[in-house]
Coordinates of C-alpha atoms in Angstrom, one line a residue:
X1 CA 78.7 49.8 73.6
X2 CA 81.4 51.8 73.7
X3 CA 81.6 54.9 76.4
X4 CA 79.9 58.1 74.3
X5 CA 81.1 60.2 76.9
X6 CA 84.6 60.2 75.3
X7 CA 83.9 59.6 71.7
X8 CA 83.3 63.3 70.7
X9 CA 85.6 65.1 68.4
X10 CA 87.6 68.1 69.6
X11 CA 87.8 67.2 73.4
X12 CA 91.5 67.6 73.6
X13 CA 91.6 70.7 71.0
X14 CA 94.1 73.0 72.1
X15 CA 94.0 76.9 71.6
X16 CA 96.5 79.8 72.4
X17 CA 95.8 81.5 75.5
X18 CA 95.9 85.6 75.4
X19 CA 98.4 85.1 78.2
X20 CA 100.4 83.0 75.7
X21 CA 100.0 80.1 77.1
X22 CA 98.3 77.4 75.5
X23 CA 95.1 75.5 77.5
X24 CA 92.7 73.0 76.2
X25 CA 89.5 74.0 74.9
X26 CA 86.4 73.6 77.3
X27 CA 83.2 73.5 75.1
X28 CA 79.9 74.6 76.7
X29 CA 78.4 76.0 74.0
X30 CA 75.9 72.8 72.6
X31 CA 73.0 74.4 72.6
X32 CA 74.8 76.4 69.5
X33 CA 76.6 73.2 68.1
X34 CA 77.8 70.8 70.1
X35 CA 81.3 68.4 69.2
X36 CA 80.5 65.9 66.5
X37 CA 80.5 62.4 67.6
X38 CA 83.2 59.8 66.6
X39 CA 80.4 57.9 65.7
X40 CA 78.8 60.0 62.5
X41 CA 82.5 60.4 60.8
X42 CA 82.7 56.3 61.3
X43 CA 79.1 56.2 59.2
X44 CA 80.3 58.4 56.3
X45 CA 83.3 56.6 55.9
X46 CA 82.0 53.6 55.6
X47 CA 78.9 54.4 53.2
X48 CA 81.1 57.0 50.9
X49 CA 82.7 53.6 49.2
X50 CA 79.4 52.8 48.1
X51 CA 78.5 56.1 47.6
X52 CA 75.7 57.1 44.8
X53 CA 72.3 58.5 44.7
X54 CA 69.0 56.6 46.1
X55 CA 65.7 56.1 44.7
X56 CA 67.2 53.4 42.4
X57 CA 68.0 49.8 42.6
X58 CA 69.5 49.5 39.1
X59 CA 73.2 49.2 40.4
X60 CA 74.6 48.2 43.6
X61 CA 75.6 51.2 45.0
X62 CA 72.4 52.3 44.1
X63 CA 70.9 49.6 45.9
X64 CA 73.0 50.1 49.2
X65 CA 72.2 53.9 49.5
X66 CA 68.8 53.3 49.1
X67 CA 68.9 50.7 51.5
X68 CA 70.9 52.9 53.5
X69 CA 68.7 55.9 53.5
X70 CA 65.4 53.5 54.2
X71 CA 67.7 51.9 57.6
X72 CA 68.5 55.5 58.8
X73 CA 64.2 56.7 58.1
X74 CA 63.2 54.1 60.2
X75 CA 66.5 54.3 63.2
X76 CA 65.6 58.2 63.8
X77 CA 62.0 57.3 64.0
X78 CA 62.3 54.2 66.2
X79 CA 64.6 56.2 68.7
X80 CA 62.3 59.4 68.8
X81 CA 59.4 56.9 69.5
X82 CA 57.3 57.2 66.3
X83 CA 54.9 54.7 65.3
X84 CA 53.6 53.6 62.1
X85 CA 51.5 56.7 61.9
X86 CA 54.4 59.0 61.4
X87 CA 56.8 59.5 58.4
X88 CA 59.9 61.3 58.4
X89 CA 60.7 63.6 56.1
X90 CA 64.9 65.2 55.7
X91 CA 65.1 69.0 54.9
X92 CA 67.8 71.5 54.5
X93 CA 68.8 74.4 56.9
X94 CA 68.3 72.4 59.8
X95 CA 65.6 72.8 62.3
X96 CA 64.6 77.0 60.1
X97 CA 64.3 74.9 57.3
X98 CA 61.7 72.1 58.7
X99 CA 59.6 75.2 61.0
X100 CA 59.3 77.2 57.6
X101 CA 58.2 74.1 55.6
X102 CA 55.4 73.4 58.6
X103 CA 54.4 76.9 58.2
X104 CA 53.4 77.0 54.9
X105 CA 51.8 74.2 54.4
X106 CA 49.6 74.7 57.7
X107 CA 48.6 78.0 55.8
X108 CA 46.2 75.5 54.3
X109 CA 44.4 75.8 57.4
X110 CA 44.1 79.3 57.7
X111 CA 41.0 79.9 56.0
X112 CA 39.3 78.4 59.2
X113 CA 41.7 78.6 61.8
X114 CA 43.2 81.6 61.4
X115 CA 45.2 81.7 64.4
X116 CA 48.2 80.1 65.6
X117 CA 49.8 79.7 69.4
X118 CA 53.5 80.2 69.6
X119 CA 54.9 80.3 73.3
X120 CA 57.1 83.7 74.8
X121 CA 60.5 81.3 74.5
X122 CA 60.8 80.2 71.2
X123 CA 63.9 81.0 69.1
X124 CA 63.5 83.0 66.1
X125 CA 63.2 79.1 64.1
X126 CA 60.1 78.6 65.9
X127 CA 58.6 82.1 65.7
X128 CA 59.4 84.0 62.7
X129 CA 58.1 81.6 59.7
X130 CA 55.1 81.2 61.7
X131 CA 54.7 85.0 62.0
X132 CA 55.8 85.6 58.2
X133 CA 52.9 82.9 56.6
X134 CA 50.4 84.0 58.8
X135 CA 50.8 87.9 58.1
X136 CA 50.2 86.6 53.7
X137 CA 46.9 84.8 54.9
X138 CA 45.2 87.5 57.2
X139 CA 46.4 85.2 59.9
X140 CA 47.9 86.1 63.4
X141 CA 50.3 84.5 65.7
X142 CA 49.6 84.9 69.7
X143 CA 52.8 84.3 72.1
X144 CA 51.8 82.0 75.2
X145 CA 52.6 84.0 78.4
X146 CA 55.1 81.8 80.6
X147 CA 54.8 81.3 84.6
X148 CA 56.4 84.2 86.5
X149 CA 57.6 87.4 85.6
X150 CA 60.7 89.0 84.2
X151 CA 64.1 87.3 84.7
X152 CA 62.0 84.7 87.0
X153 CA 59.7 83.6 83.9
X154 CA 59.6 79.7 84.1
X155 CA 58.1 77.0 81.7
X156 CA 55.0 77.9 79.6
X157 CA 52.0 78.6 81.6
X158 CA 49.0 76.0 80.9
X159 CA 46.4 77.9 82.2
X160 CA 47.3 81.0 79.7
X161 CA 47.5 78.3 76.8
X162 CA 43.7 76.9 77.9
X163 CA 42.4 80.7 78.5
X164 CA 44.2 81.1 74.6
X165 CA 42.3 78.5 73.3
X166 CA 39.1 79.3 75.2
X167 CA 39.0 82.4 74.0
X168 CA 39.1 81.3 70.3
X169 CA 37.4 78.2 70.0
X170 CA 37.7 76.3 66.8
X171 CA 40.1 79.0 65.6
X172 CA 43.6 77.6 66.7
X173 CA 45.4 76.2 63.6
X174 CA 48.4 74.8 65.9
X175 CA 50.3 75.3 69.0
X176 CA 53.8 75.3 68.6
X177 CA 56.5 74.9 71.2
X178 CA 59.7 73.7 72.3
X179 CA 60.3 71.1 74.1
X180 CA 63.8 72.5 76.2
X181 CA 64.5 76.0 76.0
X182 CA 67.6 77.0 74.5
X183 CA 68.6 80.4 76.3
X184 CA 67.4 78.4 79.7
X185 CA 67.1 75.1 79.7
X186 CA 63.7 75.0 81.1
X187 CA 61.7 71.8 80.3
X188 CA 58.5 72.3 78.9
X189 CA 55.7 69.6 79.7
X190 CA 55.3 68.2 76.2
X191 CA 52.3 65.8 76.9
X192 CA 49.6 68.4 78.6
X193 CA 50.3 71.2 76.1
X194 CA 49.9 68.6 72.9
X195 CA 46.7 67.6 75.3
X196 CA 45.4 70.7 75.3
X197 CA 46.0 71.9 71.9
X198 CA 44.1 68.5 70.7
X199 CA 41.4 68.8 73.1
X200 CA 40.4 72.4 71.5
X201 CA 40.7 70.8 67.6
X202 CA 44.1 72.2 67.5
X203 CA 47.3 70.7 65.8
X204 CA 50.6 70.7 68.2
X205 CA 53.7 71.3 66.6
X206 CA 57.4 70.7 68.5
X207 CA 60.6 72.5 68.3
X208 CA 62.8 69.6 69.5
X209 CA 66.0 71.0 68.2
X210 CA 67.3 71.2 72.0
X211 CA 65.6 67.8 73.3
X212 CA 66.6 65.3 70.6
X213 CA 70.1 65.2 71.8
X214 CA 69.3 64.9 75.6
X215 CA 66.1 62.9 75.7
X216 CA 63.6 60.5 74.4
X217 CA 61.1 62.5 72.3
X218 CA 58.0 60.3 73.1
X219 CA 56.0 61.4 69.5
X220 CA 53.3 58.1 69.5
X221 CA 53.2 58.0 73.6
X222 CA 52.4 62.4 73.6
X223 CA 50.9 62.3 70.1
X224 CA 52.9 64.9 68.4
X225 CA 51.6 66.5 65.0
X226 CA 54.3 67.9 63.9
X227 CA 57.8 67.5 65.1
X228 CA 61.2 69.5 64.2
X229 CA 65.0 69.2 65.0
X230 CA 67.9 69.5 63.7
X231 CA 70.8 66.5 62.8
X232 CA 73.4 69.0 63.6
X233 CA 72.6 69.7 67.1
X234 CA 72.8 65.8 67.9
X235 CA 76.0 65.5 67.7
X236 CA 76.0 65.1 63.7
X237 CA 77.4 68.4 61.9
X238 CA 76.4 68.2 57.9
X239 CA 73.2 66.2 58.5
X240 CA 69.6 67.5 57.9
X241 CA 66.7 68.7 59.3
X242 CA 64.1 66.3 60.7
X243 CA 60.5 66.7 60.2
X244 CA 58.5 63.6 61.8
X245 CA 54.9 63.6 60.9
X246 CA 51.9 61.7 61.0
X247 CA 51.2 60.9 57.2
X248 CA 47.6 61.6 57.2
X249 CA 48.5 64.9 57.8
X250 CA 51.4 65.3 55.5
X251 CA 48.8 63.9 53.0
X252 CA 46.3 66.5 53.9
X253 CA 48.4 69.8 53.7
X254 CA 51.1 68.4 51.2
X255 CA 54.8 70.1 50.9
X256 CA 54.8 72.7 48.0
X257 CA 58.4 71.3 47.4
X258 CA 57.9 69.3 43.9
X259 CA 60.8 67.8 41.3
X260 CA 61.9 64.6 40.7
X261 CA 61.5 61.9 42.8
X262 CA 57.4 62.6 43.8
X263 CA 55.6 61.8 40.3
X264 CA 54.0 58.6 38.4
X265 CA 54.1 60.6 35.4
X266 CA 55.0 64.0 33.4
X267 CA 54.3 65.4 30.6
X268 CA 54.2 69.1 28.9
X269 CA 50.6 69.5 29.4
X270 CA 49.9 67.5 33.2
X271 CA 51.9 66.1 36.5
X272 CA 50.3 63.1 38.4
X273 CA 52.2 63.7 41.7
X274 CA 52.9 60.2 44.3
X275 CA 49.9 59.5 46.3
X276 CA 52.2 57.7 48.9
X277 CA 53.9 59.1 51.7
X278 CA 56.4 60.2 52.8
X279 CA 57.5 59.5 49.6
X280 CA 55.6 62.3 48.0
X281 CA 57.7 64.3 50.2
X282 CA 61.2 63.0 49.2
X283 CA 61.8 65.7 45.9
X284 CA 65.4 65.8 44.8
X285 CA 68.1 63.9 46.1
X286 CA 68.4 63.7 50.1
X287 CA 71.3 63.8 52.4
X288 CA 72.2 60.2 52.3
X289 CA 75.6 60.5 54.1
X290 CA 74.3 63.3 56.4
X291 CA 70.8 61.1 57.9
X292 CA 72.8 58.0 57.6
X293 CA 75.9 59.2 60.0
X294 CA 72.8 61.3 62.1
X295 CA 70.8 57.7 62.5
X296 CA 74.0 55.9 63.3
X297 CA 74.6 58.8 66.0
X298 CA 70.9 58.2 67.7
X299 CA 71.5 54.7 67.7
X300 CA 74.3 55.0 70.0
X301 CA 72.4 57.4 72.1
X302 CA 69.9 55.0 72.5
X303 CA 71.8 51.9 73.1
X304 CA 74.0 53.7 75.6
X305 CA 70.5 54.8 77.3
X306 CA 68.3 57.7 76.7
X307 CA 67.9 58.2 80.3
X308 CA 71.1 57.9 81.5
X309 CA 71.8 60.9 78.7
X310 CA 69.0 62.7 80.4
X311 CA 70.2 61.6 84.1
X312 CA 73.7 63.5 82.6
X313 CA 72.5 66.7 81.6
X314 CA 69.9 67.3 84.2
X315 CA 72.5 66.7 86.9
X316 CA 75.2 68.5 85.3
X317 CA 72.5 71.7 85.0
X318 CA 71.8 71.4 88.3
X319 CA 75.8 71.1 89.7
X320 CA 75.9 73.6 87.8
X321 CA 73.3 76.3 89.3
X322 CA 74.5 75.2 92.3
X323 CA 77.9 76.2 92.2
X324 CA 77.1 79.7 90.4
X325 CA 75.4 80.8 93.2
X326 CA 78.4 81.2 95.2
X327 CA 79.6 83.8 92.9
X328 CA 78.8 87.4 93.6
X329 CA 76.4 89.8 91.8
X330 CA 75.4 86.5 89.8
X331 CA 72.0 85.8 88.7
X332 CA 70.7 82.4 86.6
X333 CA 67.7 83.1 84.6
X334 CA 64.2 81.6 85.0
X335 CA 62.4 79.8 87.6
X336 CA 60.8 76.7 87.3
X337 CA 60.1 73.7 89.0
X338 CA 60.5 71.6 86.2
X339 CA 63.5 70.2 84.9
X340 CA 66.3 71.9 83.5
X341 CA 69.3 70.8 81.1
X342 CA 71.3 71.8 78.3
X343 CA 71.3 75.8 78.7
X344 CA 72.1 77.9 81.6
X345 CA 72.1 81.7 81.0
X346 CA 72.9 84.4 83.7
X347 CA 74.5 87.3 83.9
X348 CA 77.2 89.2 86.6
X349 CA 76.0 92.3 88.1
X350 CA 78.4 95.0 86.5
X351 CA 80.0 92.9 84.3
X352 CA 79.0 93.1 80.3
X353 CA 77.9 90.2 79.2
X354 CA 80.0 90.4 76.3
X355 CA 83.4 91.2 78.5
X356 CA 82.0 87.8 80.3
X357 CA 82.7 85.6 77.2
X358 CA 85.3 87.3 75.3
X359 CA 87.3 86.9 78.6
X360 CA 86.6 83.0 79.2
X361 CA 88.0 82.5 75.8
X362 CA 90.8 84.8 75.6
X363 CA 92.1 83.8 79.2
X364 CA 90.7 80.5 79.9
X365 CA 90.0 78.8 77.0
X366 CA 86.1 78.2 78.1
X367 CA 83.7 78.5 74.7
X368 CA 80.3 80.3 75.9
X369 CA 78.0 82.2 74.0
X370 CA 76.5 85.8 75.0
X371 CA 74.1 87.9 73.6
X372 CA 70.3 87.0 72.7
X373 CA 70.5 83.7 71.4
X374 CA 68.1 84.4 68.6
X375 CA 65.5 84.5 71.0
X376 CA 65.4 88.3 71.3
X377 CA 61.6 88.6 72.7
X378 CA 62.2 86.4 75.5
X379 CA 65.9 87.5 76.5
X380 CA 64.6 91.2 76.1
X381 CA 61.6 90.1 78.4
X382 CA 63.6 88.6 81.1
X383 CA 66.5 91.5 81.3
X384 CA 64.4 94.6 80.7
X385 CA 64.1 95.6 84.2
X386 CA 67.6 95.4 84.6
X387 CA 68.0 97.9 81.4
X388 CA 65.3 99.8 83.2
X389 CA 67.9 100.5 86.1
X390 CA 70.2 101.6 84.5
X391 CA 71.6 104.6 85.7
X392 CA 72.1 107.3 82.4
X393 CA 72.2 110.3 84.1
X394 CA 75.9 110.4 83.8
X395 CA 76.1 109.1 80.9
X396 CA 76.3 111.2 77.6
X397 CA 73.4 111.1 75.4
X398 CA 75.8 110.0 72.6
X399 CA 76.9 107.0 74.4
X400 CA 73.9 105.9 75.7
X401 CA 72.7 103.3 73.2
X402 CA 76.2 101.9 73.2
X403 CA 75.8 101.5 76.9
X404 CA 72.4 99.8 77.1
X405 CA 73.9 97.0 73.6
X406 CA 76.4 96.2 76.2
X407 CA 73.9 95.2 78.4
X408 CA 71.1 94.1 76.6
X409 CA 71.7 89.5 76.5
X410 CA 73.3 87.3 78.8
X411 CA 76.0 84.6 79.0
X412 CA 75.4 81.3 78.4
X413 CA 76.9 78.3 79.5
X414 CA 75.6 75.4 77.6
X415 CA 76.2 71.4 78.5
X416 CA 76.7 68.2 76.6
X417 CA 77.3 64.3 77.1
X418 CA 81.4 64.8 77.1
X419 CA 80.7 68.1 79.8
X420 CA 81.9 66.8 82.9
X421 CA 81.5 68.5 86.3
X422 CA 85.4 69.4 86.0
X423 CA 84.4 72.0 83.1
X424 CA 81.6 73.5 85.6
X425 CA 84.7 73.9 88.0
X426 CA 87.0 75.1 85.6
X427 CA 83.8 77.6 85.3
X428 CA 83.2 79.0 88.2
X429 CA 86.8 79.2 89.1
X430 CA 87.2 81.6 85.6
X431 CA 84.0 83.8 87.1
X432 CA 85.0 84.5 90.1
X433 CA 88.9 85.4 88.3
X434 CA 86.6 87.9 86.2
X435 CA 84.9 89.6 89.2
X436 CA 88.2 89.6 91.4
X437 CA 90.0 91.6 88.1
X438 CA 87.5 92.8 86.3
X439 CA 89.1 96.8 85.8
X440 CA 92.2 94.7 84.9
X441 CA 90.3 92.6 82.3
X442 CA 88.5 96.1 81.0
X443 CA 91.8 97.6 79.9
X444 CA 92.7 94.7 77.7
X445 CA 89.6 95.2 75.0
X446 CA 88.2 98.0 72.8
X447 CA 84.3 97.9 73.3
X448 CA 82.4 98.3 69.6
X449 CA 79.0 100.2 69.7
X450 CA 77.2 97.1 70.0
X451 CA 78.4 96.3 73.1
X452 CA 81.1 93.5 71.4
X453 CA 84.5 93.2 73.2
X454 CA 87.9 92.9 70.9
X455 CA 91.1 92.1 72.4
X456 CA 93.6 94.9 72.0
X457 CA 96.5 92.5 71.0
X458 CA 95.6 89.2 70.7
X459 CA 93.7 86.8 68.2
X460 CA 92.4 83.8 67.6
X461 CA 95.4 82.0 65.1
X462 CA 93.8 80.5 62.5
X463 CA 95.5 77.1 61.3
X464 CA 93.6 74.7 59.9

């Protein structure tokens, strides 16, 4: 097994510093997209040669995809730790796509169970097509509170969930969640929420886009529903979203996707529709190259160790904390005992968020990402008193909203199998540059009214 701390793409990639030197890339933003592994280019090269659609086995390319695409169904479910009761099902527009297709065809459920649990973290993937099929069945979504308060909220509080589902018994279609956070890394504990939804005739439903690369999933062992993630966020950019399932329940509340690929028969007047599955969910023509290369990728993760990948990221997380806390005015968001990994965000007291990260790039060649994350409710929730403090008096009316853009998000540092604790260094040593200099740093941009920060005279030089 060869050492997948090294065989990402892009580790050496070298950008032009607005000091006009030029300085090696240092990626912490995974939690967005992290490098592609060696690995899933090595899988579509060697499958494009044979190259041709599936669901045939009248040629012999035909016959190899097919083959192909089958292998790669069965890898992704044997290393998330699905059993013969689930099916996996590959969707477009990654993890958005595979939450909107659970939506809708949980809708089926509404009738009787017209309410569905979402917890106060969840990225807009995991929120908003639950919130948009509920509101066209008379349906509502409730947010599960989280432990603590403010920039101290932690994982998602159990007791809230159970009061949740007390209070509407036999009324809760689903539960959905994620399993690691991705504005804080927080680790939610996958096993008693699924518990508890299925313990009050509920369905659970997990967001795994931010555990699938830096953990085992456990489906069969927790007894997942419903499970989401996307290819792309595993190391495999151009691969699909991943529904897992259990097939009585992709037979019960069927996709409304139909086309070739899903019938016994047509004709003008009638449609007998597979009764098989998941092959009644496999319309059109998959992403052969994009779940091979993504099934090749997870079987490297799991021959190199699952929990040595998880070992990595929780310790890196937690070198990480560590040495941020030495920097003044900073502040890491969320407090938890459980584990942490992938995400860290914090801010720098008096320091925009946005100067933060346009300056690590510009002047350090360190990629972080600012802003909300697409998790607006729960960065919002977690800064607010912050923006409550603000002091406005001095500030004219006209410029106010400008004012509180610029401070409405956070920074954050994301971490990945090839992060090292060198890049955490090279970090810190870039914050504490930006808090020694940061009038000096100020000059250098023009600030937009939505609180983005532009370089005056330098950009990015695009040269592909």
């Amino acid at each position: 097994m060869p050492d997948l701390i090294n065989d990402f793409i892009g580790l050496d990639t070298e950008y032009k510093l607005a000091s006009g030197s030029t300085k090696r890339r240092i990626h912490l933003d995974g939690a967005a997209s992290p490098l592609v592994m060696k690995t899933a280019i090595d899988a579509r090269d060697a499958l494009l040669p044979h190259y041709s659609n599936s669901h045939s086995f009248s040629h012999a390319s035909a016959h190899v995809c097919s083959q192909a695409h089958t292998w790669a169904k069965q890898t992704i479910l044997d290393t998330c730790g699905a059993d013969e009761q689930y099916s996996l099902v590959s969707l477009g527009n990654g993890t958005t796509g595979v939450m909107n297709n659970i939506a809708r065809r949980l809708t089926k459920r509404a009738s009787e169970k017209p309410i569905v649990l979402v917890s106060a973290m969840e990225h807009h993937a995991n929120d908003l097509p639950h919130r948009e099929q509920t509101a066209l069945v008379n349906a509502e979504v409730i947010h599960i509170p989280l432990v603590g308060e403010s920039a101290q909220q932690g994982e998602i509080d159990l007791v809230a969930l159970e009061a949740l589902l007390k209070e509407h018994p036999g009324r809760v279609n689903y539960v959905s969640f994620s399993g690691v956070s991705n504005v804080t890394g927080i680790v939610n504990p996958v096993a008693e929420i699924v518990a508890l939804a299925h313990q009050y005739d509920a369905l659970a439903v997990l967001d795994a886009a931010q555990s699938a690369a830096h953990m085992s999933l456990n489906i069969a062992e927790y007894d997942v529903d419903f499970v989401a993630f996307s290819g792309h966020k595993v190391y495999c950019a151009g691969s699909p979203g991943i529904l897992i399932a259990k097939s009585e329940l992709l037979a019960h509340y069927p996709s409304d996707e139909v086309g070739g690929g899903v019938v016994e028969r047509v004709d003008y007047d009638s449609v007998d529709y597979l009764n098989s599955y998941p092959q009644r969910e496999q319309a059109g023509t998959k992403d052969i190259l994009g779940i091979y290369s993504l099934a090749k990728v997870m079987a490297a993760l799991q021959g190199y160790g699952l929990d040595k990948v998880q070992a990595h990221g929780v310790e890196l997380w937690q070198y990480a904390a560590e040495q941020l806390a030495s920097i003044q005015g900073l502040v890491v968001y969320g407090q938890t005992e459980q584990t942490r990994l992938g995400a860290l965000s914090f801010n720098i007291e008096d320091v925009d968020h946005g100067l933060v990260a346009a300056v690590l790039s510009d002047y350090f060649g360190i990629a972080v990402r600012n802003e909300c994350f697409c998790a607006h409710p729960y960065v919002s929730s977690m800064v607010k008193e912050a923006l409550w403090d603000l002091d406005l008096d001095s500030v004219p009316e006209e410029q106010q909203a400008a004012m509180i853009n610029r401070k409405r998000g956070m920074v954050r540092a994301s971490f990945s199998l090839y992060n090292t604790r060198d890049d955490v260094d090279a970090l810190c040593s870039a914050l504490r540059e930006i808090v020694a200099n940061k009038e000096s740093f100020e000059k250098e941009y023009d600030i937009s009214e939505l609180g983005e920060y532009r370089h005056k005279s330098f950009v990015v030089e695009f040269t592909l």
